[in-house]
One Martini backbone bead per residue (centre of mass of N, CA, C, O) as a GRO file, in nm:
protein
  155
    1UNK     BB    1   0.057   0.064  -0.019
    2UNK     BB    2   0.296   0.255  -0.005
    3UNK     BB    3   0.370   0.244  -0.306
    4UNK     BB    4   0.103   0.342  -0.422
    5UNK     BB    5   0.086   0.615  -0.282
    6UNK     BB    6   0.359   0.724  -0.382
    7UNK     BB    7   0.305   0.710  -0.688
    8UNK     BB    8   0.059   0.898  -0.687
    9UNK     BB    9   0.198   1.146  -0.558
   10UNK     BB   10   0.429   1.176  -0.761
   11UNK     BB   11   0.252   1.221  -1.011
   12UNK     BB   12   0.120   1.480  -0.910
   13UNK     BB   13   0.385   1.650  -0.894
   14UNK     BB   14   0.486   1.626  -1.180
   15UNK     BB   15   0.223   1.745  -1.317
   16UNK     BB   16   0.215   2.008  -1.114
   17UNK     BB   17   0.509   2.146  -1.082
   18UNK     BB   18   0.681   2.087  -0.839
   19UNK     BB   19   0.900   2.168  -0.623
   20UNK     BB   20   1.083   1.903  -0.504
   21UNK     BB   21   0.936   1.629  -0.589
   22UNK     BB   22   1.179   1.422  -0.557
   23UNK     BB   23   1.168   1.459  -0.224
   24UNK     BB   24   0.930   1.303  -0.193
   25UNK     BB   25   0.823   1.101   0.101
   26UNK     BB   26   0.710   0.794   0.197
   27UNK     BB   27   0.773   0.666   0.507
   28UNK     BB   28   0.480   0.575   0.638
   29UNK     BB   29   0.236   0.310   0.726
   30UNK     BB   30  -0.027   0.292   0.972
   31UNK     BB   31  -0.222   0.103   1.175
   32UNK     BB   32  -0.458   0.224   1.412
   33UNK     BB   33  -0.767   0.142   1.317
   34UNK     BB   34  -1.046  -0.095   1.365
   35UNK     BB   35  -1.394  -0.053   1.267
   36UNK     BB   36  -1.691  -0.192   1.302
   37UNK     BB   37  -2.007  -0.115   1.152
   38UNK     BB   38  -2.059  -0.398   1.025
   39UNK     BB   39  -2.058  -0.705   0.868
   40UNK     BB   40  -1.951  -0.530   0.582
   41UNK     BB   41  -1.819  -0.287   0.757
   42UNK     BB   42  -1.524  -0.064   0.773
   43UNK     BB   43  -1.299   0.134   0.962
   44UNK     BB   44  -0.982   0.266   0.847
   45UNK     BB   45  -0.700   0.379   1.028
   46UNK     BB   46  -0.438   0.585   0.909
   47UNK     BB   47  -0.090   0.659   0.929
   48UNK     BB   48   0.077   0.920   0.749
   49UNK     BB   49   0.415   0.957   0.639
   50UNK     BB   50   0.534   1.276   0.503
   51UNK     BB   51   0.767   1.427   0.285
   52UNK     BB   52   0.718   1.789   0.214
   53UNK     BB   53   0.942   2.013   0.041
   54UNK     BB   54   0.748   2.190  -0.069
   55UNK     BB   55   0.554   2.504  -0.125
   56UNK     BB   56   0.301   2.305  -0.087
   57UNK     BB   57   0.006   2.190  -0.002
   58UNK     BB   58  -0.118   1.868   0.047
   59UNK     BB   59  -0.430   1.728  -0.095
   60UNK     BB   60  -0.648   1.467  -0.035
   61UNK     BB   61  -0.967   1.453  -0.163
   62UNK     BB   62  -0.971   1.156  -0.309
   63UNK     BB   63  -1.055   0.795  -0.270
   64UNK     BB   64  -1.091   0.500  -0.481
   65UNK     BB   65  -1.181   0.140  -0.474
   66UNK     BB   66  -1.110  -0.203  -0.587
   67UNK     BB   67  -1.130  -0.534  -0.482
   68UNK     BB   68  -1.010  -0.832  -0.629
   69UNK     BB   69  -1.126  -1.177  -0.661
   70UNK     BB   70  -1.021  -1.250  -0.924
   71UNK     BB   71  -1.310  -1.147  -1.109
   72UNK     BB   72  -1.430  -1.042  -0.850
   73UNK     BB   73  -1.577  -0.846  -0.627
   74UNK     BB   74  -1.485  -0.776  -0.283
   75UNK     BB   75  -1.412  -0.452  -0.242
   76UNK     BB   76  -1.469  -0.127  -0.111
   77UNK     BB   77  -1.282   0.187  -0.125
   78UNK     BB   78  -1.295   0.492   0.088
   79UNK     BB   79  -1.254   0.814   0.151
   80UNK     BB   80  -1.396   1.007   0.402
   81UNK     BB   81  -1.167   1.243   0.411
   82UNK     BB   82  -0.964   1.478   0.376
   83UNK     BB   83  -0.598   1.510   0.331
   84UNK     BB   84  -0.316   1.677   0.489
   85UNK     BB   85   0.009   1.829   0.398
   86UNK     BB   86   0.266   1.993   0.486
   87UNK     BB   87   0.485   2.232   0.404
   88UNK     BB   88   0.838   2.191   0.414
   89UNK     BB   89   0.774   1.907   0.571
   90UNK     BB   90   0.733   1.678   0.787
   91UNK     BB   91   0.435   1.466   0.806
   92UNK     BB   92   0.114   1.387   0.947
   93UNK     BB   93  -0.176   1.171   0.879
   94UNK     BB   94  -0.514   1.096   0.900
   95UNK     BB   95  -0.682   0.813   0.748
   96UNK     BB   96  -1.015   0.730   0.649
   97UNK     BB   97  -1.152   0.415   0.559
   98UNK     BB   98  -1.399   0.256   0.370
   99UNK     BB   99  -1.494  -0.087   0.404
  100UNK     BB  100  -1.670  -0.295   0.163
  101UNK     BB  101  -1.821  -0.586   0.150
  102UNK     BB  102  -1.973  -0.761  -0.121
  103UNK     BB  103  -1.895  -1.073  -0.008
  104UNK     BB  104  -1.909  -1.209   0.298
  105UNK     BB  105  -1.900  -1.523   0.229
  106UNK     BB  106  -1.605  -1.531   0.118
  107UNK     BB  107  -1.462  -1.532   0.393
  108UNK     BB  108  -1.556  -1.812   0.481
  109UNK     BB  109  -1.432  -1.965   0.237
  110UNK     BB  110  -1.128  -1.854   0.300
  111UNK     BB  111  -1.134  -1.762   0.585
  112UNK     BB  112  -1.089  -1.578   0.891
  113UNK     BB  113  -0.775  -1.566   0.814
  114UNK     BB  114  -0.592  -1.336   0.636
  115UNK     BB  115  -0.303  -1.474   0.654
  116UNK     BB  116  -0.418  -1.736   0.476
  117UNK     BB  117  -0.442  -1.592   0.226
  118UNK     BB  118  -0.430  -1.564  -0.126
  119UNK     BB  119  -0.281  -1.280  -0.266
  120UNK     BB  120  -0.263  -1.353  -0.574
  121UNK     BB  121  -0.589  -1.300  -0.630
  122UNK     BB  122  -0.539  -0.995  -0.564
  123UNK     BB  123  -0.672  -0.677  -0.672
  124UNK     BB  124  -0.628  -0.322  -0.771
  125UNK     BB  125  -0.863  -0.050  -0.834
  126UNK     BB  126  -0.810   0.314  -0.883
  127UNK     BB  127  -0.815   0.644  -0.715
  128UNK     BB  128  -0.663   0.979  -0.695
  129UNK     BB  129  -0.712   1.309  -0.549
  130UNK     BB  130  -0.497   1.588  -0.598
  131UNK     BB  131  -0.409   1.892  -0.415
  132UNK     BB  132  -0.234   2.200  -0.526
  133UNK     BB  133  -0.363   2.456  -0.458
  134UNK     BB  134  -0.553   2.505  -0.758
  135UNK     BB  135  -0.464   2.216  -0.836
  136UNK     BB  136  -0.603   1.916  -0.983
  137UNK     BB  137  -0.551   1.556  -0.966
  138UNK     BB  138  -0.605   1.246  -1.143
  139UNK     BB  139  -0.529   0.906  -1.041
  140UNK     BB  140  -0.469   0.578  -1.175
  141UNK     BB  141  -0.532   0.226  -1.120
  142UNK     BB  142  -0.468  -0.116  -1.253
  143UNK     BB  143  -0.423  -0.425  -1.145
  144UNK     BB  144  -0.293  -0.433  -0.860
  145UNK     BB  145  -0.115  -0.617  -0.660
  146UNK     BB  146  -0.165  -0.660  -0.328
  147UNK     BB  147   0.107  -0.804  -0.242
  148UNK     BB  148   0.298  -0.553  -0.319
  149UNK     BB  149   0.167  -0.349  -0.068
  150UNK     BB  150   0.082  -0.491   0.207
  151UNK     BB  151   0.374  -0.535   0.338
  152UNK     BB  152   0.414  -0.212   0.415
  153UNK     BB  153   0.221  -0.247   0.637
  154UNK     BB  154   0.187  -0.140   0.969
  155UNK     BB  155   0.083  -0.301   1.292
   0.00000   0.00000   0.00000
């Protein structure tokens, strides 16, 4: 997940013409809280550490995506509210995502222990909308293997 977020933020800065964009670094992503809202929905709070040496505040306006298991949709993920990172310094922000399971019975079929799931079968497609100053950019990804970025998340 760390790699995915970093690539999307880096693309936003490159296309947005930010000074020092090459020095932007996503330092760490930590899982802070997992709260079940219902049997098929959960709110996931992440703490994101980002070094933003540019002269502008970075604001993630929106982010949405879908996790696929095989060919079927497994879960929808959406950012609950915008997240901002201070300019010219390392900063951290809390981001809350709503995760909605589209087929809760599939979890029972795969087993209730996510550590035992075969991550090879999961992919992610989605977008992120980043705003810096008055300009906003939308970047998307398609069919990114979940196993490639889930290992960077710290629990």
